[in-house]
PDB file of N, CA and C in Angstrom:
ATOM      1  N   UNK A 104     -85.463 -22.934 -29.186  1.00 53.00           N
ATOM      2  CA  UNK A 104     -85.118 -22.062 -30.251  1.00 53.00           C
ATOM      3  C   UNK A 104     -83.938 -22.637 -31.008  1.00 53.00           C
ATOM      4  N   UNK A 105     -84.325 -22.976 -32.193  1.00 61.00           N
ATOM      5  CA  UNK A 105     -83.229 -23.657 -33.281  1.00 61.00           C
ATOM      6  C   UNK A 105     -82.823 -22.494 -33.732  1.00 61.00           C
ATOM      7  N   UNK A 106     -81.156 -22.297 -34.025  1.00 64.00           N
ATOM      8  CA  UNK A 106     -80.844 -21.123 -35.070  1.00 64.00           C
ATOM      9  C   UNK A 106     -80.226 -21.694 -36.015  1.00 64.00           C
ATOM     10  N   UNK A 107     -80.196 -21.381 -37.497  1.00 69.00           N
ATOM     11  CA  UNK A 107     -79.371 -21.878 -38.589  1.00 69.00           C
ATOM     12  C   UNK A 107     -78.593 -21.469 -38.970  1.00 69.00           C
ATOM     13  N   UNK A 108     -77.597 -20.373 -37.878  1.00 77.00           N
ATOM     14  CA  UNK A 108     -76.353 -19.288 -38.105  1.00 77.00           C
ATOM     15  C   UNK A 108     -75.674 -20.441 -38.712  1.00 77.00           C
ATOM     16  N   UNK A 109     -74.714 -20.211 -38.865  1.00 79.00           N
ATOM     17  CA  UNK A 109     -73.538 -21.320 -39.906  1.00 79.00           C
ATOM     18  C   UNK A 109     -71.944 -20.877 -39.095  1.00 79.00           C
ATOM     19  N   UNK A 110     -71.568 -21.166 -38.305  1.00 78.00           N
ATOM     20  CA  UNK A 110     -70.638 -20.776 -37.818  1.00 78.00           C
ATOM     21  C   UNK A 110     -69.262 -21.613 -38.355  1.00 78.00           C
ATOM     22  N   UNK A 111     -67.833 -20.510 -38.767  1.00 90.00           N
ATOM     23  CA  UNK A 111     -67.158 -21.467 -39.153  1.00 90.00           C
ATOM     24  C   UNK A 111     -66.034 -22.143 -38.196  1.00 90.00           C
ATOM     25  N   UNK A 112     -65.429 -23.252 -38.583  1.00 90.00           N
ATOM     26  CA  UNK A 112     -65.084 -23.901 -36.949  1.00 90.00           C
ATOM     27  C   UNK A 112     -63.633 -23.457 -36.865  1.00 90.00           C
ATOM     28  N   UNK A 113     -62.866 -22.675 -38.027  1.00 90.00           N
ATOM     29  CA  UNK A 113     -61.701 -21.368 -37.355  1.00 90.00           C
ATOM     30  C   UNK A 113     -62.338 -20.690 -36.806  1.00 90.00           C
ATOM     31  N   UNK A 114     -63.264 -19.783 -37.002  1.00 88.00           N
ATOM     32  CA  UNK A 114     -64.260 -18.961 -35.972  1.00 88.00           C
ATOM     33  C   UNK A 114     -64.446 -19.598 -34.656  1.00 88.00           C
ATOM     34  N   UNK A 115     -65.186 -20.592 -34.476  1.00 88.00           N
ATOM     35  CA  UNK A 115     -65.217 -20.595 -33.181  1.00 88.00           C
ATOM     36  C   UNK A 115     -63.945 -21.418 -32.556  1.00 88.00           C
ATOM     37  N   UNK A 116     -62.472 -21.848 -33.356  1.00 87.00           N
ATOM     38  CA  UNK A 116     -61.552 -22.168 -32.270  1.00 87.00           C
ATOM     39  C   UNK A 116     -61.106 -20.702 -31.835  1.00 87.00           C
ATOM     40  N   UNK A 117     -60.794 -19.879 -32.825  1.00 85.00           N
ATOM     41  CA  UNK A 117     -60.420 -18.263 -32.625  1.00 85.00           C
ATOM     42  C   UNK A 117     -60.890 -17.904 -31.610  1.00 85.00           C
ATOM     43  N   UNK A 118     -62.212 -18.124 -31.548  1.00 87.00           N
ATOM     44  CA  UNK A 118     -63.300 -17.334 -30.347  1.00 87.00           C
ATOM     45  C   UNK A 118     -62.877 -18.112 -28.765  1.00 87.00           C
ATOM     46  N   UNK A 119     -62.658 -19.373 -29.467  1.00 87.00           N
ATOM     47  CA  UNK A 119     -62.273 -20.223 -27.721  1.00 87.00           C
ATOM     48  C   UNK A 119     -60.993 -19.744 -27.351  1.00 87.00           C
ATOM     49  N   UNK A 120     -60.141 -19.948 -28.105  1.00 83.00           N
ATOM     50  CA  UNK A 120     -58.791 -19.194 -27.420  1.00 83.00           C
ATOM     51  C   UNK A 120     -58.837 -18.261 -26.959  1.00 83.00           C
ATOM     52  N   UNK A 121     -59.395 -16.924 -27.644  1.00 84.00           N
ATOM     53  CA  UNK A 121     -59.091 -15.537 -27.741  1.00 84.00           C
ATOM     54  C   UNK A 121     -60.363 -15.670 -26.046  1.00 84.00           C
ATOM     55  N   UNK A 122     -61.205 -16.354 -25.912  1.00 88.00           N
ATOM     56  CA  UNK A 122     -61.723 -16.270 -24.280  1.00 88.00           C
ATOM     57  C   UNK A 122     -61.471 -16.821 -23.434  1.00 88.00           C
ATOM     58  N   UNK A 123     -60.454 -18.632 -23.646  1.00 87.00           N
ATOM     59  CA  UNK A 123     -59.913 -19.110 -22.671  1.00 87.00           C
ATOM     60  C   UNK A 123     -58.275 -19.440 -22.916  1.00 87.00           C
ATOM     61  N   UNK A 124     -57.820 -18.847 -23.539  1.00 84.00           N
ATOM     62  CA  UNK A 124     -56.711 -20.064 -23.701  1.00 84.00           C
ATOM     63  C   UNK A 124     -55.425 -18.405 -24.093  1.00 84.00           C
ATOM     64  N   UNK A 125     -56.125 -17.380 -23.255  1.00 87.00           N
ATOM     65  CA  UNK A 125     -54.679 -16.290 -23.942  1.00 87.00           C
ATOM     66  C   UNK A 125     -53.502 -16.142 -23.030  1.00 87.00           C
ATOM     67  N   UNK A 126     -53.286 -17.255 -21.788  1.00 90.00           N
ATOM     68  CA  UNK A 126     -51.988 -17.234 -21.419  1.00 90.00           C
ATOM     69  C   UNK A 126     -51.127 -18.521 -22.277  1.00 90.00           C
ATOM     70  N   UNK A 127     -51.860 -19.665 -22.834  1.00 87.00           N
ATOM     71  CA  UNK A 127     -51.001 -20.365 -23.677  1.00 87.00           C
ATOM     72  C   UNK A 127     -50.334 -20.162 -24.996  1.00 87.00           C
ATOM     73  N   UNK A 128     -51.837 -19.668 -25.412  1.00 86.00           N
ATOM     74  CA  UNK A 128     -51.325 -18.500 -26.775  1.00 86.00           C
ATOM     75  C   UNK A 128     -50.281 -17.861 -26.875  1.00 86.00           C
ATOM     76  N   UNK A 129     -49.819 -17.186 -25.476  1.00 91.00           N
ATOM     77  CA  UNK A 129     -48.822 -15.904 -25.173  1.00 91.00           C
ATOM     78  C   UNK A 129     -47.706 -16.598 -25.078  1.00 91.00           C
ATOM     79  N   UNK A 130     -47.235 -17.357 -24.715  1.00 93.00           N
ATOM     80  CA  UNK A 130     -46.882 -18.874 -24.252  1.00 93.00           C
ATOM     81  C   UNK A 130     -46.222 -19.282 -25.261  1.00 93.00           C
ATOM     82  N   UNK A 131     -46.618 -19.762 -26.202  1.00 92.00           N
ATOM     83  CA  UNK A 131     -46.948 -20.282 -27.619  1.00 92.00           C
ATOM     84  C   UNK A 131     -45.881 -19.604 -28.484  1.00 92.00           C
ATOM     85  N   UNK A 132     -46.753 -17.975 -28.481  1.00 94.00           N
ATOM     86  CA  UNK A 132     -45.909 -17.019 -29.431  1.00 94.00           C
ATOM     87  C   UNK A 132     -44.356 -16.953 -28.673  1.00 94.00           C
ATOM     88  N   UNK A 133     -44.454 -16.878 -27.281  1.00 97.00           N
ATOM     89  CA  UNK A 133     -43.182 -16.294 -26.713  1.00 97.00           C
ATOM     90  C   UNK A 133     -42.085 -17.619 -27.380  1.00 97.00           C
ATOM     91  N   UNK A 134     -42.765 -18.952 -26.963  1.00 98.00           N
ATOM     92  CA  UNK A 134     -41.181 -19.672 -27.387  1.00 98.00           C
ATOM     93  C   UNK A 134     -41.085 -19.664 -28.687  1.00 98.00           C
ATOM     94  N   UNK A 135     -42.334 -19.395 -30.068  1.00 98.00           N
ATOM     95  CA  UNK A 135     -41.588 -19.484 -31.511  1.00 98.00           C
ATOM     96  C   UNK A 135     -41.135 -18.216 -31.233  1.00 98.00           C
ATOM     97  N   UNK A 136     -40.632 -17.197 -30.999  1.00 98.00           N
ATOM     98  CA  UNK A 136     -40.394 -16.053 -30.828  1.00 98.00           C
ATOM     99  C   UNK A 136     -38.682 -16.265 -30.312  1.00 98.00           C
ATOM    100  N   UNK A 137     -38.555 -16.942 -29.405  1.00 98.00           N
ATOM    101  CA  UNK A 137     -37.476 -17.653 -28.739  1.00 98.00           C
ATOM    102  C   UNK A 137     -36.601 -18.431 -29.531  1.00 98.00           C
ATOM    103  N   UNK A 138     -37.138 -19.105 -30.376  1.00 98.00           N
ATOM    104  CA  UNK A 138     -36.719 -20.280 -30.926  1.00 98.00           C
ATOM    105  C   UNK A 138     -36.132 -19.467 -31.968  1.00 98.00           C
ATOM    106  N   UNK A 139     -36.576 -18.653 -32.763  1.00 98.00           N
ATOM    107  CA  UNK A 139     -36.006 -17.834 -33.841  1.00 98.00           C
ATOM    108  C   UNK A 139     -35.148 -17.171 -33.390  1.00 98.00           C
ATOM    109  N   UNK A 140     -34.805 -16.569 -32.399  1.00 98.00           N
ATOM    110  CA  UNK A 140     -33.954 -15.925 -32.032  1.00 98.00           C
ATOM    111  C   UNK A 140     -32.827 -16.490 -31.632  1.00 98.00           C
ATOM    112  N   UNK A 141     -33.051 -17.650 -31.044  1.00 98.00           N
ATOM    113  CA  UNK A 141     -31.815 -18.939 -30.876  1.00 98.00           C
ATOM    114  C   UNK A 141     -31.275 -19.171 -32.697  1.00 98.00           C
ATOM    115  N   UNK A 142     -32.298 -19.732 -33.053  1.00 98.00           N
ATOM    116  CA  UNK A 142     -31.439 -19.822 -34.487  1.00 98.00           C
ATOM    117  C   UNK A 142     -30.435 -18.699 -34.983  1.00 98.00           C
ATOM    118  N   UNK A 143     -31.360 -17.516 -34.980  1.00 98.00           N
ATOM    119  CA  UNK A 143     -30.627 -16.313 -35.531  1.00 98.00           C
ATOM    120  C   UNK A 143     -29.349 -16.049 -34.952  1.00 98.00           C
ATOM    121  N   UNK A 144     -29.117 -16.462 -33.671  1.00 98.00           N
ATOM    122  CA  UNK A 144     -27.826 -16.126 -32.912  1.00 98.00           C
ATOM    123  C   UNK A 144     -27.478 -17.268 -33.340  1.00 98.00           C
ATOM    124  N   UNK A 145     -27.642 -18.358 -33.210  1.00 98.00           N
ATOM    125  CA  UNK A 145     -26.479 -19.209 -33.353  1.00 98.00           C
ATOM    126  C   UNK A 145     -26.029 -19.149 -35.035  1.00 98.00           C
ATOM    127  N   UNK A 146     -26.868 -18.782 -35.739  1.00 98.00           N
ATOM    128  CA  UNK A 146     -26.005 -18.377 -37.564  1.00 98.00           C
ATOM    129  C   UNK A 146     -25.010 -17.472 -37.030  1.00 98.00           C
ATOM    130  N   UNK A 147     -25.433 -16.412 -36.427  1.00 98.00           N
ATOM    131  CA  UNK A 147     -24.504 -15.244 -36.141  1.00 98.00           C
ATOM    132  C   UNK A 147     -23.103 -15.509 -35.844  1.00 98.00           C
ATOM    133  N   UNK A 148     -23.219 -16.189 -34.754  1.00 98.00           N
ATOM    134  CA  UNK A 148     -22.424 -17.357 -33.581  1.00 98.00           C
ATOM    135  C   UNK A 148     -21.249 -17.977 -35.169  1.00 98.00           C
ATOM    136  N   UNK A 149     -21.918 -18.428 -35.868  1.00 98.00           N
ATOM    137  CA  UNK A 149     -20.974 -19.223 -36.782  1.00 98.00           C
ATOM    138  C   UNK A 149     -20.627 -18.977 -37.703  1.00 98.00           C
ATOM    139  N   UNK A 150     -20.526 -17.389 -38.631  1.00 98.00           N
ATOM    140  CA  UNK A 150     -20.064 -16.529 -39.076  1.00 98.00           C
ATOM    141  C   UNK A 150     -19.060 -15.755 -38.729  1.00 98.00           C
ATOM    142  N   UNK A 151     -19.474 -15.477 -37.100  1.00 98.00           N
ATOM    143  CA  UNK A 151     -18.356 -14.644 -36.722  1.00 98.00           C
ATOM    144  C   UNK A 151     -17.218 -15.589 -36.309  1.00 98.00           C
ATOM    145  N   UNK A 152     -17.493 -17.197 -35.869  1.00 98.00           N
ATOM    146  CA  UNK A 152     -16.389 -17.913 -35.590  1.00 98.00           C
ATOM    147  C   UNK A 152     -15.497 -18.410 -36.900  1.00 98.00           C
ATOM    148  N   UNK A 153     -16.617 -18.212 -37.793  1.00 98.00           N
ATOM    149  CA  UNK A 153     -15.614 -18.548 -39.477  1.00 98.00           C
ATOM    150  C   UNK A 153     -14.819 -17.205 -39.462  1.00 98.00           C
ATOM    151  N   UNK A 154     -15.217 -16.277 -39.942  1.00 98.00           N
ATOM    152  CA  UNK A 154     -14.344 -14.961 -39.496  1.00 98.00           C
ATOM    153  C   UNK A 154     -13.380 -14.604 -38.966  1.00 98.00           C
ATOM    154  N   UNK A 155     -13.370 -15.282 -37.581  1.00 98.00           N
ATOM    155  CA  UNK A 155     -12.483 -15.106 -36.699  1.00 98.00           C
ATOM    156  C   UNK A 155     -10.849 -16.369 -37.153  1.00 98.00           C
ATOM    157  N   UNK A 156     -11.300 -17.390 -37.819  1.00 98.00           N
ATOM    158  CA  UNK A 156     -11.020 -18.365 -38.277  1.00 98.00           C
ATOM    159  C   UNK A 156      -9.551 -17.869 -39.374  1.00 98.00           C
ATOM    160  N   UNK A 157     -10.569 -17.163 -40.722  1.00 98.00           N
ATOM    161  CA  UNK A 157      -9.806 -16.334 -41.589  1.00 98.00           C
ATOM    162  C   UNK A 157      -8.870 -15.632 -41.004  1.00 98.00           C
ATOM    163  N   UNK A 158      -9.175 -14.636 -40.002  1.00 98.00           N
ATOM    164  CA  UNK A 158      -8.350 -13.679 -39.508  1.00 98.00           C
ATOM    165  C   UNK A 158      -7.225 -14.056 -39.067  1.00 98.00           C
ATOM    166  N   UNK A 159      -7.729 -15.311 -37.843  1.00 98.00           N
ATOM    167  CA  UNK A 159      -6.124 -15.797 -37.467  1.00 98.00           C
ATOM    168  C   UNK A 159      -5.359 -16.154 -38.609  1.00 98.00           C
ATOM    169  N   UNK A 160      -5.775 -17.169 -39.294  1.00 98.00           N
ATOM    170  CA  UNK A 160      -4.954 -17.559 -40.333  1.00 98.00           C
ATOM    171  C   UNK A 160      -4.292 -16.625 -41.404  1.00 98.00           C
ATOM    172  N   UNK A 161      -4.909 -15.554 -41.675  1.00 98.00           N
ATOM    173  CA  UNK A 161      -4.149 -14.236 -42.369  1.00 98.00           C
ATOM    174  C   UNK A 161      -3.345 -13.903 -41.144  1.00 98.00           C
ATOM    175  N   UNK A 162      -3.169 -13.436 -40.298  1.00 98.00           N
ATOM    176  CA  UNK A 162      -2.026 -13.253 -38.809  1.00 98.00           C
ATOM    177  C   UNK A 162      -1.177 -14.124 -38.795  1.00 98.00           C
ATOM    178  N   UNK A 163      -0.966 -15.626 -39.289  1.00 97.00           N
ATOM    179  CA  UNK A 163      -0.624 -15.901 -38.853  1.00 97.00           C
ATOM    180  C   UNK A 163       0.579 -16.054 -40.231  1.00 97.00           C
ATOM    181  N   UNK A 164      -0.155 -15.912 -41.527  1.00 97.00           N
ATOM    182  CA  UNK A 164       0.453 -15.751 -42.951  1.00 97.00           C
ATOM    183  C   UNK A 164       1.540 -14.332 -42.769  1.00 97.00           C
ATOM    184  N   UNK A 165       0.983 -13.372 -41.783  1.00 97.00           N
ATOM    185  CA  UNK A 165       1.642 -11.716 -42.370  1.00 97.00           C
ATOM    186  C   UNK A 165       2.365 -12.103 -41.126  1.00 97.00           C
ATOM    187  N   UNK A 166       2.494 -12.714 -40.615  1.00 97.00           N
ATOM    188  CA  UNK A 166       3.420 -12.713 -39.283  1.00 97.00           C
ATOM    189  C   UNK A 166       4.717 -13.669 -39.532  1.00 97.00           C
ATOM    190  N   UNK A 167       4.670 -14.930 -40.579  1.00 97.00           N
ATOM    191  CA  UNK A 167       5.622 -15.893 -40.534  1.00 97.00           C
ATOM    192  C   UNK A 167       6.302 -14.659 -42.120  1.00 97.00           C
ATOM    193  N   UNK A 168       5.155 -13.939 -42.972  1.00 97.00           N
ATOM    194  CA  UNK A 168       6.151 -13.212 -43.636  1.00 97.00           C
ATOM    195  C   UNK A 168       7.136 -11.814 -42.977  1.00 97.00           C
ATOM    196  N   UNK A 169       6.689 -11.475 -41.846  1.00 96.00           N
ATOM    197  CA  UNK A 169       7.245 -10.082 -41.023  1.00 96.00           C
ATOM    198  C   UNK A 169       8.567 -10.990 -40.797  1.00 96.00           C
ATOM    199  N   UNK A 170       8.553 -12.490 -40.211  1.00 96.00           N
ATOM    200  CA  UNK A 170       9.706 -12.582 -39.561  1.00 96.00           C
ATOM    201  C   UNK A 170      10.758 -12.794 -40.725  1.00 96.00           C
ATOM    202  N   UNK A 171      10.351 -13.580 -42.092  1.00 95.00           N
ATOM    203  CA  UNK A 171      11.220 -13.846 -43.114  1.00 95.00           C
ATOM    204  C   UNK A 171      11.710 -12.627 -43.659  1.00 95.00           C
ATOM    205  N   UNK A 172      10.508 -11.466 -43.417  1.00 94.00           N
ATOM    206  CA  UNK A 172      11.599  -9.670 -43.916  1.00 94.00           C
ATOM    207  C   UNK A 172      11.971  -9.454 -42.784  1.00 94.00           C
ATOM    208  N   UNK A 173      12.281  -9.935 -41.551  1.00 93.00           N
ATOM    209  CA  UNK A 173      13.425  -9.727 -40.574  1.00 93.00           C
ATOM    210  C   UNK A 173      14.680 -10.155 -40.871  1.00 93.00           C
ATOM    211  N   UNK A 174      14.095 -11.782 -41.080  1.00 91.00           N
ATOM    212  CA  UNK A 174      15.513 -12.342 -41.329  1.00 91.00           C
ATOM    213  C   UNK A 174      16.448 -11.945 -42.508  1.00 91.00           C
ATOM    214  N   UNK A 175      15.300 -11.528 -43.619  1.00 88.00           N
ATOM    215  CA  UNK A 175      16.142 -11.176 -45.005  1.00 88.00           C
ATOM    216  C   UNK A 175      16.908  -9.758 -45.050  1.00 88.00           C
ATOM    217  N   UNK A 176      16.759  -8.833 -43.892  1.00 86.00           N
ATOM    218  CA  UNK A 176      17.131  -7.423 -43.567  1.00 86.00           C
ATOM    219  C   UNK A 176      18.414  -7.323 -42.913  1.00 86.00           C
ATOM    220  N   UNK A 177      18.787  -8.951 -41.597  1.00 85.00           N
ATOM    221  CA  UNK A 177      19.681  -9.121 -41.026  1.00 85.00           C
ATOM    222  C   UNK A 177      20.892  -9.482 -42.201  1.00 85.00           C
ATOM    223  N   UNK A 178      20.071 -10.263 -43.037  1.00 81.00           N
ATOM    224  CA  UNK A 178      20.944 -11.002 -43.845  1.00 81.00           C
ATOM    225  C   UNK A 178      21.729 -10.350 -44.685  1.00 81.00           C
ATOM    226  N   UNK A 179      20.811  -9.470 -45.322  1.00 77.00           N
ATOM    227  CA  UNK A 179      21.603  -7.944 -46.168  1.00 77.00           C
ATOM    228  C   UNK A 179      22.510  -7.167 -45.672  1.00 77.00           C
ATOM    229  N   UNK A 180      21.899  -6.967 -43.910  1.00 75.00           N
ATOM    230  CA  UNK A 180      22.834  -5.663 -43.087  1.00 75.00           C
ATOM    231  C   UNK A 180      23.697  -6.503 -42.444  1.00 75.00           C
ATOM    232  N   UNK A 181      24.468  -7.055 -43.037  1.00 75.00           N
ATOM    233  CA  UNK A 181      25.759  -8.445 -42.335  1.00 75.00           C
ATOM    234  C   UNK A 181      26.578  -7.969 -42.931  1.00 75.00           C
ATOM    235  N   UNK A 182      27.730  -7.241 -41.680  1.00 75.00           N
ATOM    236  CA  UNK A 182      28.702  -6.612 -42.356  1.00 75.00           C
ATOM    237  C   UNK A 182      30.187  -7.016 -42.998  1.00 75.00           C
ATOM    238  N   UNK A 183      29.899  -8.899 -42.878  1.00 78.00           N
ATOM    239  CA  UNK A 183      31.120  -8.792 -43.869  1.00 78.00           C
ATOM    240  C   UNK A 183      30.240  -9.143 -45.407  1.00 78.00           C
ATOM    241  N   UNK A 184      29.052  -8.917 -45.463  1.00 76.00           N
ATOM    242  CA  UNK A 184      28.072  -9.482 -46.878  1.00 76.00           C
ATOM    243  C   UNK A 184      28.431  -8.027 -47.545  1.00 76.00           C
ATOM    244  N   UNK A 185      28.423  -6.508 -46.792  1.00 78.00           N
ATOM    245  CA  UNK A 185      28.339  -5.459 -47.142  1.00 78.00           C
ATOM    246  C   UNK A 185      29.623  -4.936 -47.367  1.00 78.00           C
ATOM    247  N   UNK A 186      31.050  -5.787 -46.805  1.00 83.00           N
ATOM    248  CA  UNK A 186      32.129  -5.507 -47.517  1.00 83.00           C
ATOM    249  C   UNK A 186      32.570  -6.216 -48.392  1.00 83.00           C
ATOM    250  N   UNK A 187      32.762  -7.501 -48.244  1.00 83.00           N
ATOM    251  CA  UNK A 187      32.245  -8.408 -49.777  1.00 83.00           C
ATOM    252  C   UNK A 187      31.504  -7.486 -50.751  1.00 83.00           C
ATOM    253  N   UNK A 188      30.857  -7.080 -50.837  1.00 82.00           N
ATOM    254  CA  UNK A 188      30.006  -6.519 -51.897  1.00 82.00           C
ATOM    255  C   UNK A 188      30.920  -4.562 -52.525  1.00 82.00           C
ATOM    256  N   UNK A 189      31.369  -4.284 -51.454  1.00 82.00           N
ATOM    257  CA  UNK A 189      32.246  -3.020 -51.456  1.00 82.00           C
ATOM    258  C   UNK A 189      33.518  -3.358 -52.166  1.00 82.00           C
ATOM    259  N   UNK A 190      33.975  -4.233 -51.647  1.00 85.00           N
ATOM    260  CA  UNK A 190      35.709  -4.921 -52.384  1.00 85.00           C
ATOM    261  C   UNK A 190      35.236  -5.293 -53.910  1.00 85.00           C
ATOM    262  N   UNK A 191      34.509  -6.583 -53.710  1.00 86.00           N
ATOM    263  CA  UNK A 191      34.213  -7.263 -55.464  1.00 86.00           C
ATOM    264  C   UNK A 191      33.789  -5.824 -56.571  1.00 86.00           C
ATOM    265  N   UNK A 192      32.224  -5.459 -55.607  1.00 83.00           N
ATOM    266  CA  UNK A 192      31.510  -5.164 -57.074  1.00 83.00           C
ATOM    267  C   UNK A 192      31.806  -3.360 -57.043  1.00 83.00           C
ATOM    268  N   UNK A 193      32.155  -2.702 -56.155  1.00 82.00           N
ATOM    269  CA  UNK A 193      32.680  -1.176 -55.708  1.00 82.00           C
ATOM    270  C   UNK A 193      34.411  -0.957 -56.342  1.00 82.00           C
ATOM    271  N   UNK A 194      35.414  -1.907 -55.864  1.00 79.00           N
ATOM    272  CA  UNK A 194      36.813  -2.334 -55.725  1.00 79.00           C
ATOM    273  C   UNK A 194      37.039  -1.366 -54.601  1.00 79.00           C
ATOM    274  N   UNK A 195      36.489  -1.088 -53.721  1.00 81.00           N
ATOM    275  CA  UNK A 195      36.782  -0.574 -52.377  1.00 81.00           C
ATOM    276  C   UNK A 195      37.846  -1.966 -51.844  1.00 81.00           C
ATOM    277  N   UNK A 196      38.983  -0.426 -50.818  1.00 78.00           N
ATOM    278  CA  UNK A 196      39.664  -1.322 -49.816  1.00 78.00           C
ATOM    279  C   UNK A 196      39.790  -0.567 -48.525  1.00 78.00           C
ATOM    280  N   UNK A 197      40.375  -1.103 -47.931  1.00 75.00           N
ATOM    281  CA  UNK A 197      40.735  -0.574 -46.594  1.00 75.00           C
ATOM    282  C   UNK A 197      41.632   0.586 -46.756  1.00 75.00           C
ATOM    283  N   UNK A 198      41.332   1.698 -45.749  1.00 76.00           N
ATOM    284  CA  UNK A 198      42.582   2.748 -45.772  1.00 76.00           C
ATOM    285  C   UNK A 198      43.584   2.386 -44.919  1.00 76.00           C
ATOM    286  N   UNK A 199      44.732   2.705 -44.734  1.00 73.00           N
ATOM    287  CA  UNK A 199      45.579   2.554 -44.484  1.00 73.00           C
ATOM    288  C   UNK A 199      45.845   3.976 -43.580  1.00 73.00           C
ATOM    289  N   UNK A 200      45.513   4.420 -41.697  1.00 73.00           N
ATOM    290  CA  UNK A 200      45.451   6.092 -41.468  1.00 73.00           C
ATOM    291  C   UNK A 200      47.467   6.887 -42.105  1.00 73.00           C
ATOM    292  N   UNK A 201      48.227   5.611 -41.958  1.00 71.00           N
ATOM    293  CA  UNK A 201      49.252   5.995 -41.805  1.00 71.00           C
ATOM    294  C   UNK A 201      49.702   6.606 -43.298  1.00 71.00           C
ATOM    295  N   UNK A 202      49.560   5.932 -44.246  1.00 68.00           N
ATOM    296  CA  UNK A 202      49.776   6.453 -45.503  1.00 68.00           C
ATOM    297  C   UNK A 202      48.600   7.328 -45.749  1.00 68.00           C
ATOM    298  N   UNK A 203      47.776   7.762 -45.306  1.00 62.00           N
ATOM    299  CA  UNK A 203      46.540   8.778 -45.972  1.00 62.00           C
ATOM    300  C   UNK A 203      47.007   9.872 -46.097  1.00 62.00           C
ATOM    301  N   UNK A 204      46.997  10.751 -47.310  1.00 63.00           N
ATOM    302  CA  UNK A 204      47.413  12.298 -47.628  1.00 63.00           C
ATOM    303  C   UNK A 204      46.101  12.859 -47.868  1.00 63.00           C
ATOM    304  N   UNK A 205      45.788  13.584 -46.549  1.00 59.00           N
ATOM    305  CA  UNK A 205      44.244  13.992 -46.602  1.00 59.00           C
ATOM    306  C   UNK A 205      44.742  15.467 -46.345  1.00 59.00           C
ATOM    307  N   UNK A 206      43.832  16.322 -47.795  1.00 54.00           N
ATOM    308  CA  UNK A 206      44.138  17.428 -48.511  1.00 54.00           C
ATOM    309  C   UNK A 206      43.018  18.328 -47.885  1.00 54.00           C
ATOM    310  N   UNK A 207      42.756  19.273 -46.700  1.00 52.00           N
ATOM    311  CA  UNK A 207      41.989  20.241 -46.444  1.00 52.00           C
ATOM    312  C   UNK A 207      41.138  20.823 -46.707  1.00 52.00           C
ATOM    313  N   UNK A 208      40.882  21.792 -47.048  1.00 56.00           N
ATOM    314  CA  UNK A 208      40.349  22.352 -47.723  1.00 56.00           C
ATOM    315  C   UNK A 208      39.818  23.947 -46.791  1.00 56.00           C
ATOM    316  N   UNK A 209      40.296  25.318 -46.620  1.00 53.00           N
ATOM    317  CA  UNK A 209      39.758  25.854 -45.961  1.00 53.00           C
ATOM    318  C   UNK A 209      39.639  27.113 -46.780  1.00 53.00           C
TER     319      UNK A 209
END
């Protein structure tokens, strides 16, 4: 018995796998399945290490400026800078307790 069906030959590799070959198939899909997911993490992986990158380096910008408004706070609250500045630009002086005529008030 000759038949003249016309079979096409994706059809019958489809048909051979799908009856012998569905633990390689599974196989197959699992590592491209794998493999994408490796990629996808490792982009992830190197975003968040650029990220992390920025961050220090802003920490490390707001931190060398925290200490220069430390130092510039000491520098202001220096108390002969703050009597210097009372004498010249105030004309503040020292009291004297012995001569002080301090007037009450009650």
């Amino acid at each position: 018995m000759i038949s003249n069906e016309r079979h096409s030959l994706a059809g019958i590799i489809g048909q051979d796998i799908l009856r012998h070959g569905k633990l390689p198939l599974l196989l197959l899909i699992g590592a491209l399945v794998s493999a994408v997911l490796v990629v996808t993490t490792a982009h992830k992986t190197r975003l968040l290490t650029a990220q992390r990158e920025q961050l220090l380096l802003e920490r490390d910008a707001l931190d060398i400026e925290w200490r220069n408004l430390i130092l510039e706070e000491n520098a202001l609250g220096d108390h002969s800078r703050v009597e210097r500045i009372a004498t010249e630009k105030l004309h503040m002086g020292h009291v004297d307790p012995a001569q002080e005529n301090i007037v009450v008030k009650q």
